[in-house]
PDB file of C-alpha atoms and ligand atoms in Angstrom:
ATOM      1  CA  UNK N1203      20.577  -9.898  20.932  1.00 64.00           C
ATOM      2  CA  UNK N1204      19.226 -11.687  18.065  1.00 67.00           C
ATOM      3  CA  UNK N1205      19.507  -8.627  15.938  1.00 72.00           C
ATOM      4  CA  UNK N1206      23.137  -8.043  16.763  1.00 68.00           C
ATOM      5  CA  UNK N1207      23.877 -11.205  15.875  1.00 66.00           C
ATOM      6  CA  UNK N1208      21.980 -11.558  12.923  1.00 69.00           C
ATOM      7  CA  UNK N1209      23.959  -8.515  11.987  1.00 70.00           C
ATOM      8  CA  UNK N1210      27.071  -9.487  12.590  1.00 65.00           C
ATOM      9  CA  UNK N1211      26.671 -12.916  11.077  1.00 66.00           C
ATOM     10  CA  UNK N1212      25.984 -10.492   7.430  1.00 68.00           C
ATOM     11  CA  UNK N1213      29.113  -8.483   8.077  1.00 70.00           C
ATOM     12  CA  UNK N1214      31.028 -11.749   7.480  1.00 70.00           C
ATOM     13  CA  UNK N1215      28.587 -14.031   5.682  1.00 67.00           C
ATOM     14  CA  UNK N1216      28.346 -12.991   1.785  1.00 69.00           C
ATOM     15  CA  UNK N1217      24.910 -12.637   1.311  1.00 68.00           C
ATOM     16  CA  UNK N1218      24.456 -15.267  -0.939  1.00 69.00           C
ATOM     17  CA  UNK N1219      25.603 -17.989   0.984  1.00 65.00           C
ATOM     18  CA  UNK N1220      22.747 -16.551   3.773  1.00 64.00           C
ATOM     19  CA  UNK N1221      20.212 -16.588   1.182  1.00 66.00           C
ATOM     20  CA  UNK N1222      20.783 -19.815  -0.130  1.00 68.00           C
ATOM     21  CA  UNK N1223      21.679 -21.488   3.021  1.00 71.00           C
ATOM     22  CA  UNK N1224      19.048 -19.614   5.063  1.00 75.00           C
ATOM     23  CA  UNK N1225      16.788 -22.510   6.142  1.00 76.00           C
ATOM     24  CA  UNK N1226      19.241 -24.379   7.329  1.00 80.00           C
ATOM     25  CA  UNK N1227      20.723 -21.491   9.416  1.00 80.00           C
ATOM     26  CA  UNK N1228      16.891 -20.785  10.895  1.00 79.00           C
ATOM     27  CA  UNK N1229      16.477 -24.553  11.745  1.00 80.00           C
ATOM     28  CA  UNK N1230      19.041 -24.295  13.557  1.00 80.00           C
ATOM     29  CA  UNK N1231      18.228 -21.043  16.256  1.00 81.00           C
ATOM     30  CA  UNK N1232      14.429 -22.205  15.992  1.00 85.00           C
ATOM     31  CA  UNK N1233      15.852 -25.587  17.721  1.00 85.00           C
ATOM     32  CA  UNK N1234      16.093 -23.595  21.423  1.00 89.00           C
ATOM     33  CA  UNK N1235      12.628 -21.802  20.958  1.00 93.00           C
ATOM     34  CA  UNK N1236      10.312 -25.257  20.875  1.00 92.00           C
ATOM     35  CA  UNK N1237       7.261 -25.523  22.419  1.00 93.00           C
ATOM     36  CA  UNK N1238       3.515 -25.107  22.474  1.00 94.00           C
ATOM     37  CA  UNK N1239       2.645 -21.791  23.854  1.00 95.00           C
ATOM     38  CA  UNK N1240       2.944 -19.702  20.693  1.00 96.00           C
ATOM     39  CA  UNK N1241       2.120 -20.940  17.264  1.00 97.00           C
ATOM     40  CA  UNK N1242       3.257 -19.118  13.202  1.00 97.00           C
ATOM     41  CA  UNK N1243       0.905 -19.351  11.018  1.00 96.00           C
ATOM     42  CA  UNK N1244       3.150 -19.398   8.387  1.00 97.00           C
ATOM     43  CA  UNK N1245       5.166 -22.226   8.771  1.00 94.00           C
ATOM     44  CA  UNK N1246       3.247 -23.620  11.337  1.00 94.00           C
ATOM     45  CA  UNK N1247       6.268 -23.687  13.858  1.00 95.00           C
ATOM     46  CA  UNK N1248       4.916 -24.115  17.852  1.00 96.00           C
ATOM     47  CA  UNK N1249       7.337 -22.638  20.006  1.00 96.00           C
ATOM     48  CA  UNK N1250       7.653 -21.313  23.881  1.00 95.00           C
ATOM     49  CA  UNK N1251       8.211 -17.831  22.280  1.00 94.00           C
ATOM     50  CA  UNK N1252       8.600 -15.552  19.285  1.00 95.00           C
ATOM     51  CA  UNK N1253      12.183 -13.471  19.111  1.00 93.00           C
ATOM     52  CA  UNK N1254      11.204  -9.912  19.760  1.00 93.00           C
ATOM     53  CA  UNK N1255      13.028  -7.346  18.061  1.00 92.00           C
ATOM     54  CA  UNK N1256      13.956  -4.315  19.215  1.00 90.00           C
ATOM     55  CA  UNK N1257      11.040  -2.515  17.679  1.00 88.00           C
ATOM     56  CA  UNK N1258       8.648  -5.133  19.566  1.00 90.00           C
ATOM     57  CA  UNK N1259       7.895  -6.853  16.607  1.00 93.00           C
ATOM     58  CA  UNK N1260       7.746 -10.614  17.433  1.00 95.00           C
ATOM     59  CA  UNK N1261       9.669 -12.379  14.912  1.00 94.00           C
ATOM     60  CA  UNK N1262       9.099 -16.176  14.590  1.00 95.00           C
ATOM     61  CA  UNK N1263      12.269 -18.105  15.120  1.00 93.00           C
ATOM     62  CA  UNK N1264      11.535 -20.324  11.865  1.00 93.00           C
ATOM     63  CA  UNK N1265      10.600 -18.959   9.304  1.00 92.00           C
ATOM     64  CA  UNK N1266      10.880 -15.015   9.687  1.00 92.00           C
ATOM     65  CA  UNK N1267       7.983 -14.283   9.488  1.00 95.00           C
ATOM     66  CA  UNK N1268       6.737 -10.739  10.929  1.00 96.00           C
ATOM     67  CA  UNK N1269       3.817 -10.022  12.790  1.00 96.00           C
ATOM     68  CA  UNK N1270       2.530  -7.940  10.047  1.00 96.00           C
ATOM     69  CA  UNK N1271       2.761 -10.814   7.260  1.00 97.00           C
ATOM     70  CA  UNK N1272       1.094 -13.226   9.734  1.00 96.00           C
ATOM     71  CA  UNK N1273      -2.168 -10.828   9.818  1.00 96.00           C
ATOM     72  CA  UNK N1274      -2.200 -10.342   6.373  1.00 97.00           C
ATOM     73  CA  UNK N1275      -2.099 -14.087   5.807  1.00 97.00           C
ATOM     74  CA  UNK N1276      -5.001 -14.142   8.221  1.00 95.00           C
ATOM     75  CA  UNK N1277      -6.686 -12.176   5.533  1.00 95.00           C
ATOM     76  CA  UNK N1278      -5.712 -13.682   2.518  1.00 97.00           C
ATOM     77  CA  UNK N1279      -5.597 -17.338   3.349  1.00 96.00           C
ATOM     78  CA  UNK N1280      -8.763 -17.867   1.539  1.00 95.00           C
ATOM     79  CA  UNK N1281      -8.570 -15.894  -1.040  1.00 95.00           C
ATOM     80  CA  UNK N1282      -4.982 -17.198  -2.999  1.00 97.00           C
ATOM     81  CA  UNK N1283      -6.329 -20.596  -4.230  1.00 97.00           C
ATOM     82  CA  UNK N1284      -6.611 -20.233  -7.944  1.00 98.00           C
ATOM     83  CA  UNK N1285      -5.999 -16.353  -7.645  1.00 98.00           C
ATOM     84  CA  UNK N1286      -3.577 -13.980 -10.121  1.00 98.00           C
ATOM     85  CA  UNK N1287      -1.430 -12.209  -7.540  1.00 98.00           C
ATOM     86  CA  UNK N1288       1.518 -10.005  -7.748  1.00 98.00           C
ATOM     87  CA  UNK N1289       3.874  -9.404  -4.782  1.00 98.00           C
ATOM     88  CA  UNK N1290       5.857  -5.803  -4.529  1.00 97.00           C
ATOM     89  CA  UNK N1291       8.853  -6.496  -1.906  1.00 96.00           C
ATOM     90  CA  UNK N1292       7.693  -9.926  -0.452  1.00 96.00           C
ATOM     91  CA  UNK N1293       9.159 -11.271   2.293  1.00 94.00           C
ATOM     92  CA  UNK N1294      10.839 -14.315   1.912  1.00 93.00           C
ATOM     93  CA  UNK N1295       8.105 -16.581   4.440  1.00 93.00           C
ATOM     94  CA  UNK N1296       5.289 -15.311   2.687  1.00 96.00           C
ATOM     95  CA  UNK N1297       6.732 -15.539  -0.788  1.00 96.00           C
ATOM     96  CA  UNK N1298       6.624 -19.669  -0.275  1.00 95.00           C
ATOM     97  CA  UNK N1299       3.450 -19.675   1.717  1.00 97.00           C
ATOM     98  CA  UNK N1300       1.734 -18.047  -1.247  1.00 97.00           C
ATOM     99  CA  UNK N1301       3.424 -20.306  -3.865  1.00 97.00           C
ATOM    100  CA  UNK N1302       2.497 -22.947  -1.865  1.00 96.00           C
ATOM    101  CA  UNK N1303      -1.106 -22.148  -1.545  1.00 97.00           C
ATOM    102  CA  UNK N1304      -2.129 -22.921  -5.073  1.00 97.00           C
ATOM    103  CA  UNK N1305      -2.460 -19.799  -6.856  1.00 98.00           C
ATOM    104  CA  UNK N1306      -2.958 -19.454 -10.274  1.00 98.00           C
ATOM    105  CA  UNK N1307      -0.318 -17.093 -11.458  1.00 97.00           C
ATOM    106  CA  UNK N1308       1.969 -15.453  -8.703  1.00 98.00           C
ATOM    107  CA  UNK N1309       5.012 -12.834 -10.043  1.00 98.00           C
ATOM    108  CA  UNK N1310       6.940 -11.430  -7.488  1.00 98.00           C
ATOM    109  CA  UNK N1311       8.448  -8.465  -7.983  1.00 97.00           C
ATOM    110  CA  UNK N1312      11.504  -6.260  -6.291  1.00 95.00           C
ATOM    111  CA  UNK N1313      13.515  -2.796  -7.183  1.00 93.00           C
ATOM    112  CA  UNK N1314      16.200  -2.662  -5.216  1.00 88.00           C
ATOM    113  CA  UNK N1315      16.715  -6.364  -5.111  1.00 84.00           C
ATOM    114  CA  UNK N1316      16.650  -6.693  -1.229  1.00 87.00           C
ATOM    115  CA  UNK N1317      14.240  -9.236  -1.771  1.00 90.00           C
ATOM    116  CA  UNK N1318      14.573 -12.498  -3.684  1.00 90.00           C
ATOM    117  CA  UNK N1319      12.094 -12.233  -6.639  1.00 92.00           C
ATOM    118  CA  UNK N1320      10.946 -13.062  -9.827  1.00 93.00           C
ATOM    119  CA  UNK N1321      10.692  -9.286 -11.322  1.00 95.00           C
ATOM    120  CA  UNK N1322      12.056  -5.989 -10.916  1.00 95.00           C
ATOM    121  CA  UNK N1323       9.062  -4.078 -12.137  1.00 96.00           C
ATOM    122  CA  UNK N1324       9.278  -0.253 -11.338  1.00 97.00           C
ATOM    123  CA  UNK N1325       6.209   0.445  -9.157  1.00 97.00           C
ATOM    124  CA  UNK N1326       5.688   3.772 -11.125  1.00 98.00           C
ATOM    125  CA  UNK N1327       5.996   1.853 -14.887  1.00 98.00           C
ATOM    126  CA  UNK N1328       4.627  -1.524 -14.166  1.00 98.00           C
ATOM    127  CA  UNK N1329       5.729  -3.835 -16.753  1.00 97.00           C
ATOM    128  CA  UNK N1330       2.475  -6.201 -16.602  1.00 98.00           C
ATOM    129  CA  UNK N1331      -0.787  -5.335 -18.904  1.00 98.00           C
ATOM    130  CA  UNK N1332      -3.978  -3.796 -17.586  1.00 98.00           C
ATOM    131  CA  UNK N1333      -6.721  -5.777 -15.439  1.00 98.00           C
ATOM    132  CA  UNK N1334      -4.183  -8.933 -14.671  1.00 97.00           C
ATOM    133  CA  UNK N1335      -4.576  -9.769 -11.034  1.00 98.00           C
ATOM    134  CA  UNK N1336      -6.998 -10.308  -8.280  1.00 98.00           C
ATOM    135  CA  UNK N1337      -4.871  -9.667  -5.607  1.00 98.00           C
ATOM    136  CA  UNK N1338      -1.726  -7.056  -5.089  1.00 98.00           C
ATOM    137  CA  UNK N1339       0.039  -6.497  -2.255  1.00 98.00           C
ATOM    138  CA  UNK N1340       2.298  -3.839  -1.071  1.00 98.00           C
ATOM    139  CA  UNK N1341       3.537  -3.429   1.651  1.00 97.00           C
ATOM    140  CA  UNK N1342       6.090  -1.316   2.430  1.00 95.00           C
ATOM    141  CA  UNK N1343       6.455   0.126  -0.656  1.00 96.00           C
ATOM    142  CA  UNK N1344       4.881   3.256  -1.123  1.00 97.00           C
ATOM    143  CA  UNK N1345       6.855   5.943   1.447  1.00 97.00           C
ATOM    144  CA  UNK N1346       9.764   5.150  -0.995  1.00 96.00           C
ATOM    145  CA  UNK N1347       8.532   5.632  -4.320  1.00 96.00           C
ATOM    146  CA  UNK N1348       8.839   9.741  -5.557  1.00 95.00           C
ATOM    147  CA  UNK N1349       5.644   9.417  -7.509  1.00 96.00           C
ATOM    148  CA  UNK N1350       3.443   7.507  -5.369  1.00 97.00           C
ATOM    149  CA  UNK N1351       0.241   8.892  -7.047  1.00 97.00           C
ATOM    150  CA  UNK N1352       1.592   7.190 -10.115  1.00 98.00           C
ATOM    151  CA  UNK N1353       2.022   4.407  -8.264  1.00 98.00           C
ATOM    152  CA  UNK N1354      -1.367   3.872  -7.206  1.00 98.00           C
ATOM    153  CA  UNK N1355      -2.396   4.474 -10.564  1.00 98.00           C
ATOM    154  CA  UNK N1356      -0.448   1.617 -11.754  1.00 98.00           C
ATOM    155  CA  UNK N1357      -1.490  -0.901  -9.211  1.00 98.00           C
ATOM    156  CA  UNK N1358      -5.026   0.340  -9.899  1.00 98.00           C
ATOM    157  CA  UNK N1359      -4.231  -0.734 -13.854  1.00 98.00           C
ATOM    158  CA  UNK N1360      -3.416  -4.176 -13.237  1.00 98.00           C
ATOM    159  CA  UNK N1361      -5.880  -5.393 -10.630  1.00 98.00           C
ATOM    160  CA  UNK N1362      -9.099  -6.692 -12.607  1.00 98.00           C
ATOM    161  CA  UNK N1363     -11.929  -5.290 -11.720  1.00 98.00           C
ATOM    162  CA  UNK N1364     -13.005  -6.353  -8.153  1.00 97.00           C
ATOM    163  CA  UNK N1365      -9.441  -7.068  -7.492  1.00 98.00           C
ATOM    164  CA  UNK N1366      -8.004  -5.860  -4.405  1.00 98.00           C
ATOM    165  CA  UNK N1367      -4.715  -3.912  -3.096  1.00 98.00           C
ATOM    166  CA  UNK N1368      -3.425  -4.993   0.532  1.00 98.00           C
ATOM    167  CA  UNK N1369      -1.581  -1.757   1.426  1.00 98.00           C
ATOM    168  CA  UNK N1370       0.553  -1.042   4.131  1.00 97.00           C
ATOM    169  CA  UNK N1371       3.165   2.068   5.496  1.00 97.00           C
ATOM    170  CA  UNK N1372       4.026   3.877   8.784  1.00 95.00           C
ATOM    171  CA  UNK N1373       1.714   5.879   9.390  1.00 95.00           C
ATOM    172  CA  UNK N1374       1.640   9.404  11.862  1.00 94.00           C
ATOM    173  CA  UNK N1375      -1.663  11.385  12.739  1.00 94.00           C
ATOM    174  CA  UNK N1376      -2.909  14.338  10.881  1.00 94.00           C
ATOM    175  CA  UNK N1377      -2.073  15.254   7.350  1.00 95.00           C
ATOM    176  CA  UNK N1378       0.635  13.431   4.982  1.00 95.00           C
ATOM    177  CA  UNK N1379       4.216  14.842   6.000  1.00 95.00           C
ATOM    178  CA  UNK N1380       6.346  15.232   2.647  1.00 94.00           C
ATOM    179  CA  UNK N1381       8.999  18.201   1.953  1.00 92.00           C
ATOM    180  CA  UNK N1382      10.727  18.116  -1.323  1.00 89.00           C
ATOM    181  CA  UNK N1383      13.733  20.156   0.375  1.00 92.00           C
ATOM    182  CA  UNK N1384      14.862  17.218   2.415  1.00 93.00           C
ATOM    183  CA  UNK N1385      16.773  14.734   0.094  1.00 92.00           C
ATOM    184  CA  UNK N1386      19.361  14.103   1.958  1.00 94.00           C
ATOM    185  CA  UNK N1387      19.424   9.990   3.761  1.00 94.00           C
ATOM    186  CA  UNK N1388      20.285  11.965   7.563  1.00 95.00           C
ATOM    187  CA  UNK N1389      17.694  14.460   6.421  1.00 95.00           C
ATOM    188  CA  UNK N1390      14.963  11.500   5.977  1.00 94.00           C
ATOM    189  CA  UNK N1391      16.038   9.946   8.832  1.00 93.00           C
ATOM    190  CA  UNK N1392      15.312  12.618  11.218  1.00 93.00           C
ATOM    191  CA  UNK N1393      12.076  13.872   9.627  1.00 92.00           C
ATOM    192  CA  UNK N1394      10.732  10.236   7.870  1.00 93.00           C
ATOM    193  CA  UNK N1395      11.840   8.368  10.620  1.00 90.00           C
ATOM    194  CA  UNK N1396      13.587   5.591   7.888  1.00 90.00           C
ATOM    195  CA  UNK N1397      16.787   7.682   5.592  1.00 92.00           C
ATOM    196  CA  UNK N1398      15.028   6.234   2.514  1.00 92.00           C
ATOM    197  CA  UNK N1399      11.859   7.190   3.381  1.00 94.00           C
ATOM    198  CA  UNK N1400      10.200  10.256   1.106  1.00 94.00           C
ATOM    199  CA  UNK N1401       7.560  10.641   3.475  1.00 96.00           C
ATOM    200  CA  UNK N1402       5.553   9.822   6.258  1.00 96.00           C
ATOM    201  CA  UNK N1403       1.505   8.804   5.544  1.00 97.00           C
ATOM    202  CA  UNK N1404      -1.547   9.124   7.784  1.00 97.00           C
ATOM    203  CA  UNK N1405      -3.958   6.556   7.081  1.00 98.00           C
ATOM    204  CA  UNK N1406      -6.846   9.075   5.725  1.00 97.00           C
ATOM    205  CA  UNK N1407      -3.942  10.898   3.988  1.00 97.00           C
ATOM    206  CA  UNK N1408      -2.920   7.989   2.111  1.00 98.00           C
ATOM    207  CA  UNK N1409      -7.115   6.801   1.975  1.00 98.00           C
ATOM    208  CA  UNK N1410      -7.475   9.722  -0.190  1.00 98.00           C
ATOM    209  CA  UNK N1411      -4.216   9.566  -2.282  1.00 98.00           C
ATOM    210  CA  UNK N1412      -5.889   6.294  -3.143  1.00 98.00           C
ATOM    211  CA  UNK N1413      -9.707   7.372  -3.833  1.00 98.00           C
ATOM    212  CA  UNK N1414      -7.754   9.886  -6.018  1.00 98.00           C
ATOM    213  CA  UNK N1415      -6.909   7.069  -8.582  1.00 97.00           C
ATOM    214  CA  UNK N1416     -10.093   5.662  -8.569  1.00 97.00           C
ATOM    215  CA  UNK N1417      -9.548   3.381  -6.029  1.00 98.00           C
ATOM    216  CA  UNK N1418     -12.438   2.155  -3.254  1.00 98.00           C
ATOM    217  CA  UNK N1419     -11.138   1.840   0.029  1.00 98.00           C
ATOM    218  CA  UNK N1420     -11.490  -0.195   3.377  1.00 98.00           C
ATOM    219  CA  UNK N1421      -9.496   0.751   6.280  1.00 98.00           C
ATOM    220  CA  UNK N1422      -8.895  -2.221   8.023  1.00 97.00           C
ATOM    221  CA  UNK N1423      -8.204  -1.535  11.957  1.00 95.00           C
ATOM    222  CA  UNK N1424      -7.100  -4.385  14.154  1.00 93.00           C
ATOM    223  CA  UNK N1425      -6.651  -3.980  17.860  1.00 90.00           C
ATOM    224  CA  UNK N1426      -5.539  -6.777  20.225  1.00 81.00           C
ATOM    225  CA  UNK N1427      -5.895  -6.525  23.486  1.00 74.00           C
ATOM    226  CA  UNK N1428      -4.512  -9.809  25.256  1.00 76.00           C
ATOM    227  CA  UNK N1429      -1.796 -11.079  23.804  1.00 77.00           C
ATOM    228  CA  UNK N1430      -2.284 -13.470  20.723  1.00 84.00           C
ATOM    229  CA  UNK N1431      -1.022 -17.472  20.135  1.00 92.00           C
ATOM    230  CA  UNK N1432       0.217 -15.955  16.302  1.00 94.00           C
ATOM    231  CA  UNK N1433       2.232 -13.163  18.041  1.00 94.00           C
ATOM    232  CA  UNK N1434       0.480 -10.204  16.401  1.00 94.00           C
ATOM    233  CA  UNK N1435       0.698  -6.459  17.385  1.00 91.00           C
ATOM    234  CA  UNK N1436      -1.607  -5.180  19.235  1.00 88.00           C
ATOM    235  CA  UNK N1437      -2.231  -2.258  16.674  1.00 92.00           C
ATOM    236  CA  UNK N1438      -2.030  -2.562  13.078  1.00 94.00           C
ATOM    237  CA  UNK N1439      -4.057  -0.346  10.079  1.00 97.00           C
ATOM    238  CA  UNK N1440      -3.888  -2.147   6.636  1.00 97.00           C
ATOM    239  CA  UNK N1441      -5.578  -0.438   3.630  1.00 98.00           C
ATOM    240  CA  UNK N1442      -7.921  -2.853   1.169  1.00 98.00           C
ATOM    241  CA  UNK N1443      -8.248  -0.450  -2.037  1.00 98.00           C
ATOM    242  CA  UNK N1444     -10.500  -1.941  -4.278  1.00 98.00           C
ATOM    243  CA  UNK N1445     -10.895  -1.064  -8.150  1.00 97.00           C
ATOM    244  CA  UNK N1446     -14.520  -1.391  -8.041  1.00 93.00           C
ATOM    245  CA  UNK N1447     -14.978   0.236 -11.903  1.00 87.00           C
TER     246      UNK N1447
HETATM  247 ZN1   ZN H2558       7.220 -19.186  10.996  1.00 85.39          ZN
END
């Protein structure tokens, strides 16, 4: 429901009165979702419940926030204060929670411009010199970039040394599933599961695209098994590739 009317309000909304009025608008449908019971740890919004989305993601009323950018502020929270950090694709609730949070330097940065940002930095070419940031994140990102080894080479460039890369992608079992052949968006729909999806990662498949570069990685592997105040999933992999040289 929520989705069909969120998508009907941008067939006859221009986009830029959305974006510009879009706090106001989620003020208003948080209003019938107050409560105690659940709890976003982004905006810090209580409510009776989260809006889940077709997918089963639970998506908080407020703010927008996804389950996956809750975790990953889980992980991060103590770690922005005073930190360089640049943003591929951010989300629009953890774009202010960041530059809220006291950072040091924070660029946001977006290609196709379906995010607000600061940048539109081609992940393949970044436009930002070598060993600049402590923390990158990327989420998202990588299934739609054609040279995604280049890609990792770049982010690998302008994280300092010890600096770390919060990676995340769909991800299927076994091997990496690419094939050239298929460029069509129907064709990459049916076999990438998204029509502007390139390919479809596993996480050890992706792991070693990333050791490849030079990168040190930490597969990070939550599973919840009752259900959680912050509305996470229950299963959720998130790469932390470190430049450790
Ligand atoms: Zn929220």
């Amino acid at each position: 429901m929520y989705e069909f009317i969120k998508k009907l309000v941008k067939s006859i909304v221009p986009t830029s009165f959305i974006r510009k009025n879009d706090k106001l608008l989620r003020l208003f449908v948080s209003l019938s979702y107050r409560g105690n019971a659940y709890e976003c740890n982004i905006c810090n919004f209580t409510m009776n419940k989260f809006i889940v989305l077709s997918n089963g993601n639970k998506l908080c009323p407020k703010c927008g926030s996804l389950p996956r950018t809750r975790r990953l502020w889980q992980i991060i929270e103590q770690e922005v204060s005073g930190k360089d950090i640049l943003h591929f694709s951010p989300s629009k609730s953890m774009r202010n929670k960041i530059a809220n949070s006291n950072p040091k330097n924070y660029i946001t940065t977006d290609y196709e411009d379906e995010f607000e940002a600061d940048k539109k930095h081609d992940i393949q070419a970044i436009d930002e010199p070598d060993s600049s940031f402590d923390i990158v994140i990327c989420y998202h990102v990588l299934e739609h970039i054609p040279d995604d080894k280049k890609a990792m080479g770049e982010l690998y460039r302008v994280l300092k040394l010890g600096g770390k890369c919060y990676i995340q992608t769909p991800y299927k079992e076994g091997e990496i599933y690419e094939n050239p052949e298929i460029t069509t968006p129907e064709g990459r729909l049916e076999h990438f599961g998204q029509s502007d999806h390139l390919r479809i990662y596993s996480v050890p498949g992706l792991k070693s695209r990333l050791e490849e570069v030079g990168f040190r990685v930490n597969v990070l592997d939550f599973e919840v098994l009752m259900e959680t105040r912050f509305g996470l999933n229950s299963s959720e992999t998130i790469l932390e590739a470190i430049r450790h040289r």
